[in-house]
Amino acid sequence: MAKLEASPLDAPLEWDSPLFLMARAQFEQALPHADVSAMVAERLSFPERAMIVSVPLRLDDGSIRIFPAYRVQHSTVLGPTKGGIRYDPEVSLGECAALATWMTWKCALVRLPYGGAKGGIRCDPRALSRAELERLTRRFTSELVEVIGPQTDIPAPDMATNEQTMAWMMDTYSMLVGHAVPEVVTGKPISIGGSVFRREATGAGVVMCGERACARLGWNLSELRCVVQGFGNVGGVAASELHERGATVIAVSDISGGVLDPDGLDVPELHAYVAERGSLEGYDVGTRISNEQLLEAECDVLFVAAREDQLTGENAAHVNARLIVEGANGPTTLEADAIFADRGITVVPDILANAGGVTVSYFEWVQDLGRLFWDREEIRQRLADKMIDAFDRVWSVSEEKGITLRPAAMVAAIREVAGALEARGIYP
Ligand code: NAD
């Protein structure tokens, strides 16, 4: 009992899942370099608020099913919280807490006036009809109405949620408060205040970071051979951006496997194929390879833009790239990270490389609040300014501290939040 009083960290809390403990371990690894007070370190170790609800859904056959659902808000130090809503059988309080924590660091790193949040419903979205998904989304939104809002917490799409989900959330929230509130969510359809360039933002930001990293290493991206894992929203756009910059995309893959051509793939033709067939399956120009082979293919830059846990202690020694850029969240395990550091392979970490998505979400929120909309080129330029500024700050911390880019990005992010928390202090 005395021990419990000494530190709440000694007793497991409800959100202490392996993923949340990994997020906390990364935070604790960066702390010695961040030079923050004990108050800041302890406060930011915990999410500020977590909500668990059980959402009843009337299925199409008339029966009722209950779904557990969550929203975790990690930090309101810099402003309202921001983060996605996912529909997935794995969604849990601990997963949301970890992802909310990473969102705090990502937003702080690119200097957005937000803290991190994440939420979702534990369900199998493929087993639900469109009408069921709509009712589930609307009821979940009504359960969340007390904790979300344009000045409190702004949801966005994540796994298995999309523009339509955000439109239902925006409409439900607006009905409940009595007037249209487009700024309560981002990632909406353009017709209700969504932003042009939001769809391309993450992939474009990934390539902006990759290009900057190449420049810092004394290379020219347009002369390099690139491999892209994942051909969805992030990887597909990244492949197009690389192609447009004159880089040679020698391999791409999706869940169905990969395709390799050392002379370069025709990226527009790949997109046309996927648009028609739904995936890369059956594409027969070049050599068919597995995802394992793709990750080990000889190249200059490897973009991992599929999902978590792809570069591990098992395959990191066989990776044949000189630079790795993380479009996905959490694609590199702690073991793989240590191997890449030993081998001198630079890794541009996720909280930096894929921050373009939340950055353009922030632009969407600002445009909605001001009821004044920017054009594509303005958004692209503002995104480039943010990404390059963040990249250069991380690079400087890395040089100054003699650490790799991942802890350097964490240090840069923690310092942003710490400065604000010291200034605000603890209430009362
Ligand atoms: P998506 O569903 O549009 O695309 C995912 C792609 O990866 C698909 O081509 C899929 O076939 C492929 N894939 C899935 N599992 C694979 C596997 N085991 N091996 C190879 N390919 C596989 O998703 P997305 O929005 O592009 O997100 C990809 C990653 O980027 C996720 O980690 C996501 O959290 C992260 N991310 C996305 C955004 C965004 O704005 N969309 C922002 C930040 C981070």
mmCIF file of N, CA, C and O and ligand atoms in Angstrom, residues 86 106 118 157-159 198-199 201-203 229-236 253-257 279 291 304-308 310 327-331 354-358, ligand 1:
data_model
loop_
_atom_site.group_PDB
_atom_site.id
_atom_site.type_symbol
_atom_site.label_atom_id
_atom_site.label_comp_id
_atom_site.label_asym_id
_atom_site.label_seq_id
_atom_site.Cartn_x
_atom_site.Cartn_y
_atom_site.Cartn_z
ATOM 1 N N ARG A 86 -10.534 4.523 -35.051
ATOM 2 C CA ARG A 86 -10.413 3.290 -35.831
ATOM 3 C C ARG A 86 -11.479 2.266 -35.471
ATOM 4 O O ARG A 86 -11.914 2.209 -34.327
ATOM 5 N N LYS A 106 3.834 13.712 -32.217
ATOM 6 C CA LYS A 106 3.807 14.087 -33.641
ATOM 7 C C LYS A 106 3.336 15.535 -33.812
ATOM 8 O O LYS A 106 3.946 16.319 -34.543
ATOM 9 N N LYS A 118 -6.750 9.415 -29.422
ATOM 10 C CA LYS A 118 -7.072 8.302 -30.320
ATOM 11 C C LYS A 118 -8.299 7.609 -29.778
ATOM 12 O O LYS A 118 -8.523 7.601 -28.559
ATOM 13 N N PRO A 157 -10.152 10.382 -39.533
ATOM 14 C CA PRO A 157 -10.217 8.961 -39.903
ATOM 15 C C PRO A 157 -8.959 8.206 -39.492
ATOM 16 O O PRO A 157 -7.885 8.785 -39.347
ATOM 17 N N ASP A 158 -9.091 6.909 -39.301
ATOM 18 C CA ASP A 158 -7.954 6.014 -39.069
ATOM 19 C C ASP A 158 -8.338 4.683 -39.713
ATOM 20 O O ASP A 158 -9.166 4.665 -40.629
ATOM 21 N N MET A 159 -7.820 3.567 -39.205
ATOM 22 C CA MET A 159 -8.083 2.276 -39.850
ATOM 23 C C MET A 159 -9.591 2.019 -39.978
ATOM 24 O O MET A 159 -10.322 2.110 -38.997
ATOM 25 N N ARG A 198 -5.751 16.893 -48.660
ATOM 26 C CA ARG A 198 -5.662 16.078 -47.442
ATOM 27 C C ARG A 198 -5.312 14.631 -47.794
ATOM 28 O O ARG A 198 -4.504 14.004 -47.127
ATOM 29 N N ARG A 199 -5.944 14.103 -48.867
ATOM 30 C CA ARG A 199 -5.724 12.700 -49.225
ATOM 31 C C ARG A 199 -4.252 12.438 -49.551
ATOM 32 O O ARG A 199 -3.686 11.431 -49.168
ATOM 33 N N ALA A 201 -1.692 14.260 -48.518
ATOM 34 C CA ALA A 201 -0.776 14.968 -47.619
ATOM 35 C C ALA A 201 0.270 14.068 -46.965
ATOM 36 O O ALA A 201 1.448 14.421 -46.904
ATOM 37 N N THR A 202 -0.150 12.896 -46.474
ATOM 38 C CA THR A 202 0.811 12.066 -45.745
ATOM 39 C C THR A 202 1.905 11.569 -46.690
ATOM 40 O O THR A 202 3.102 11.693 -46.394
ATOM 41 N N GLY A 203 1.500 11.017 -47.836
ATOM 42 C CA GLY A 203 2.483 10.487 -48.791
ATOM 43 C C GLY A 203 3.407 11.587 -49.304
ATOM 44 O O GLY A 203 4.624 11.389 -49.441
ATOM 45 N N GLN A 229 7.083 -0.070 -49.684
ATOM 46 C CA GLN A 229 6.191 -1.118 -49.178
ATOM 47 C C GLN A 229 4.841 -0.499 -48.827
ATOM 48 O O GLN A 229 4.771 0.481 -48.084
ATOM 49 N N GLY A 230 3.752 -1.081 -49.350
ATOM 50 C CA GLY A 230 2.412 -0.522 -49.126
ATOM 51 C C GLY A 230 2.064 0.343 -50.316
ATOM 52 O O GLY A 230 2.853 1.215 -50.714
ATOM 53 N N PHE A 231 0.902 0.087 -50.928
ATOM 54 C CA PHE A 231 0.513 0.883 -52.103
ATOM 55 C C PHE A 231 -0.879 1.455 -51.875
ATOM 56 O O PHE A 231 -1.708 1.523 -52.762
ATOM 57 N N GLY A 232 -1.133 1.886 -50.621
ATOM 58 C CA GLY A 232 -2.430 2.473 -50.278
ATOM 59 C C GLY A 232 -2.331 3.981 -50.264
ATOM 60 O O GLY A 232 -1.612 4.591 -51.071
ATOM 61 N N ASN A 233 -3.021 4.600 -49.322
ATOM 62 C CA ASN A 233 -3.061 6.058 -49.277
ATOM 63 C C ASN A 233 -1.656 6.643 -49.145
ATOM 64 O O ASN A 233 -1.265 7.540 -49.895
ATOM 65 N N VAL A 234 -0.864 6.116 -48.217
ATOM 66 C CA VAL A 234 0.463 6.691 -47.978
ATOM 67 C C VAL A 234 1.461 6.213 -49.044
ATOM 68 O O VAL A 234 2.104 7.024 -49.724
ATOM 69 N N GLY A 235 1.608 4.890 -49.201
ATOM 70 C CA GLY A 235 2.615 4.339 -50.118
ATOM 71 C C GLY A 235 2.316 4.660 -51.574
ATOM 72 O O GLY A 235 3.233 4.951 -52.349
ATOM 73 N N GLY A 236 1.052 4.608 -51.969
ATOM 74 C CA GLY A 236 0.687 4.880 -53.358
ATOM 75 C C GLY A 236 1.025 6.315 -53.732
ATOM 76 O O GLY A 236 1.602 6.585 -54.798
ATOM 77 N N SER A 253 4.850 -2.851 -53.238
ATOM 78 C CA SER A 253 4.099 -4.042 -52.820
ATOM 79 C C SER A 253 2.823 -3.627 -52.123
ATOM 80 O O SER A 253 2.681 -2.478 -51.691
ATOM 81 N N ASP A 254 1.902 -4.579 -52.026
ATOM 82 C CA ASP A 254 0.753 -4.413 -51.138
ATOM 83 C C ASP A 254 0.529 -5.750 -50.460
ATOM 84 O O ASP A 254 1.407 -6.628 -50.505
ATOM 85 N N ILE A 255 -0.632 -5.927 -49.848
ATOM 86 C CA ILE A 255 -0.884 -7.144 -49.086
ATOM 87 C C ILE A 255 -0.772 -8.391 -49.981
ATOM 88 O O ILE A 255 -0.445 -9.481 -49.504
ATOM 89 N N SER A 256 -0.970 -8.238 -51.301
ATOM 90 C CA SER A 256 -0.915 -9.389 -52.210
ATOM 91 C C SER A 256 0.510 -9.737 -52.634
ATOM 92 O O SER A 256 0.725 -10.710 -53.346
ATOM 93 N N GLY A 257 1.514 -8.960 -52.240
ATOM 94 C CA GLY A 257 2.898 -9.213 -52.632
ATOM 95 C C GLY A 257 3.452 -8.047 -53.426
ATOM 96 O O GLY A 257 2.790 -7.006 -53.543
ATOM 97 N N SER A 279 -6.041 -4.415 -56.382
ATOM 98 C CA SER A 279 -4.736 -4.658 -55.744
ATOM 99 C C SER A 279 -3.699 -4.933 -56.826
ATOM 100 O O SER A 279 -4.025 -4.984 -58.016
ATOM 101 N N ASN A 291 6.677 -9.832 -49.907
ATOM 102 C CA ASN A 291 6.973 -8.653 -49.088
ATOM 103 C C ASN A 291 8.297 -8.809 -48.349
ATOM 104 O O ASN A 291 9.025 -7.836 -48.154
ATOM 105 N N VAL A 304 8.797 2.481 -45.923
ATOM 106 C CA VAL A 304 7.883 1.483 -45.364
ATOM 107 C C VAL A 304 6.559 2.192 -45.054
ATOM 108 O O VAL A 304 6.505 3.046 -44.167
ATOM 109 N N ALA A 305 5.530 1.858 -45.829
ATOM 110 C CA ALA A 305 4.269 2.608 -45.735
ATOM 111 C C ALA A 305 3.076 1.660 -45.687
ATOM 112 O O ALA A 305 2.014 1.973 -46.227
ATOM 113 N N ALA A 306 3.258 0.495 -45.050
ATOM 114 C CA ALA A 306 2.150 -0.471 -44.989
ATOM 115 C C ALA A 306 1.541 -0.521 -43.595
ATOM 116 O O ALA A 306 0.399 -0.126 -43.388
ATOM 117 N N ARG A 307 2.339 -1.029 -42.613
ATOM 118 C CA ARG A 307 1.787 -1.167 -41.274
ATOM 119 C C ARG A 307 2.912 -1.347 -40.260
ATOM 120 O O ARG A 307 4.076 -1.321 -40.623
ATOM 121 N N GLU A 308 2.526 -1.566 -38.991
ATOM 122 C CA GLU A 308 3.521 -1.706 -37.928
ATOM 123 C C GLU A 308 4.278 -3.037 -38.036
ATOM 124 O O GLU A 308 3.846 -3.947 -38.752
ATOM 125 N N GLN A 310 7.184 -4.277 -39.364
ATOM 126 C CA GLN A 310 7.667 -4.854 -40.624
ATOM 127 C C GLN A 310 9.169 -5.086 -40.611
ATOM 128 O O GLN A 310 9.664 -6.049 -41.174
ATOM 129 N N GLY A 327 6.777 5.737 -43.459
ATOM 130 C CA GLY A 327 5.454 6.297 -43.735
ATOM 131 C C GLY A 327 4.414 5.730 -42.788
ATOM 132 O O GLY A 327 3.488 6.415 -42.370
ATOM 133 N N ALA A 328 4.558 4.440 -42.439
ATOM 134 C CA ALA A 328 3.618 3.781 -41.521
ATOM 135 C C ALA A 328 3.927 4.186 -40.088
ATOM 136 O O ALA A 328 5.006 4.705 -39.790
ATOM 137 N N ASN A 329 2.984 3.921 -39.185
ATOM 138 C CA ASN A 329 3.232 4.095 -37.756
ATOM 139 C C ASN A 329 3.837 2.817 -37.192
ATOM 140 O O ASN A 329 3.286 1.730 -37.407
ATOM 141 N N GLY A 330 4.965 2.948 -36.512
ATOM 142 C CA GLY A 330 5.564 1.799 -35.820
ATOM 143 C C GLY A 330 6.042 0.659 -36.700
ATOM 144 O O GLY A 330 5.957 -0.498 -36.289
ATOM 145 N N PRO A 331 6.601 0.902 -37.908
ATOM 146 C CA PRO A 331 7.019 -0.220 -38.766
ATOM 147 C C PRO A 331 8.316 -0.883 -38.305
ATOM 148 O O PRO A 331 8.627 -1.981 -38.745
ATOM 149 N N ASN A 354 5.650 10.844 -41.197
ATOM 150 C CA ASN A 354 4.245 10.789 -41.620
ATOM 151 C C ASN A 354 3.375 11.889 -40.988
ATOM 152 O O ASN A 354 2.144 11.800 -41.018
ATOM 153 N N ALA A 355 4.015 12.943 -40.490
ATOM 154 C CA ALA A 355 3.260 14.025 -39.841
ATOM 155 C C ALA A 355 2.505 14.909 -40.839
ATOM 156 O O ALA A 355 1.743 15.796 -40.440
ATOM 157 N N GLY A 356 2.700 14.682 -42.135
ATOM 158 C CA GLY A 356 2.007 15.507 -43.139
ATOM 159 C C GLY A 356 0.492 15.388 -43.060
ATOM 160 O O GLY A 356 -0.230 16.347 -43.330
ATOM 161 N N GLY A 357 0.006 14.204 -42.671
ATOM 162 C CA GLY A 357 -1.441 13.996 -42.597
ATOM 163 C C GLY A 357 -2.083 14.884 -41.548
ATOM 164 O O GLY A 357 -3.042 15.616 -41.827
ATOM 165 N N VAL A 358 -1.531 14.847 -40.332
ATOM 166 C CA VAL A 358 -2.139 15.663 -39.277
ATOM 167 C C VAL A 358 -1.895 17.157 -39.537
ATOM 168 O O VAL A 358 -2.702 18.008 -39.163
HETATM 169 P P1 NAD B 1 -4.137 1.976 -46.566
HETATM 170 O O1 NAD B 1 -5.076 0.956 -46.026
HETATM 171 O O2 NAD B 1 -4.609 3.000 -47.545
HETATM 172 O O3 NAD B 1 -2.879 1.232 -47.285
HETATM 173 C C1 NAD B 1 -2.145 0.225 -46.687
HETATM 174 C C2 NAD B 1 -1.361 -0.503 -47.789
HETATM 175 O O4 NAD B 1 -0.498 -1.464 -47.185
HETATM 176 C C3 NAD B 1 -2.247 -1.285 -48.748
HETATM 177 O O5 NAD B 1 -1.668 -1.236 -50.046
HETATM 178 C C4 NAD B 1 -2.179 -2.702 -48.185
HETATM 179 O O6 NAD B 1 -2.454 -3.707 -49.184
HETATM 180 C C5 NAD B 1 -0.756 -2.748 -47.754
HETATM 181 N N1 NAD B 1 -0.466 -3.754 -46.734
HETATM 182 C C6 NAD B 1 -1.192 -4.097 -45.659
HETATM 183 N N2 NAD B 1 -0.572 -5.067 -44.972
HETATM 184 C C7 NAD B 1 0.571 -5.337 -45.639
HETATM 185 C C8 NAD B 1 1.638 -6.231 -45.438
HETATM 186 N N3 NAD B 1 1.642 -7.067 -44.412
HETATM 187 N N4 NAD B 1 2.652 -6.197 -46.322
HETATM 188 C C9 NAD B 1 2.644 -5.346 -47.359
HETATM 189 N N5 NAD B 1 1.668 -4.492 -47.622
HETATM 190 C C10 NAD B 1 0.647 -4.492 -46.769
HETATM 191 O O7 NAD B 1 -3.497 2.656 -45.276
HETATM 192 P P2 NAD B 1 -2.667 4.004 -45.218
HETATM 193 O O8 NAD B 1 -3.592 5.103 -44.844
HETATM 194 O O9 NAD B 1 -1.815 4.124 -46.436
HETATM 195 O O10 NAD B 1 -1.771 3.733 -43.925
HETATM 196 C C11 NAD B 1 -0.558 3.005 -43.998
HETATM 197 C C12 NAD B 1 0.241 3.282 -42.745
HETATM 198 O O11 NAD B 1 0.475 4.688 -42.621
HETATM 199 C C13 NAD B 1 -0.444 2.880 -41.420
HETATM 200 O O12 NAD B 1 0.568 2.473 -40.513
HETATM 201 C C14 NAD B 1 -1.064 4.190 -40.945
HETATM 202 O O13 NAD B 1 -1.259 4.204 -39.524
HETATM 203 C C15 NAD B 1 0.017 5.160 -41.362
HETATM 204 N N6 NAD B 1 -0.429 6.554 -41.468
HETATM 205 C C16 NAD B 1 -1.411 6.914 -42.328
HETATM 206 C C17 NAD B 1 -1.782 8.253 -42.428
HETATM 207 C C18 NAD B 1 -2.834 8.717 -43.416
HETATM 208 O O14 NAD B 1 -3.045 9.938 -43.508
HETATM 209 N N7 NAD B 1 -3.464 7.829 -44.170
HETATM 210 C C19 NAD B 1 -1.174 9.223 -41.619
HETATM 211 C C20 NAD B 1 -0.149 8.823 -40.742
HETATM 212 C C21 NAD B 1 0.211 7.480 -40.693
#
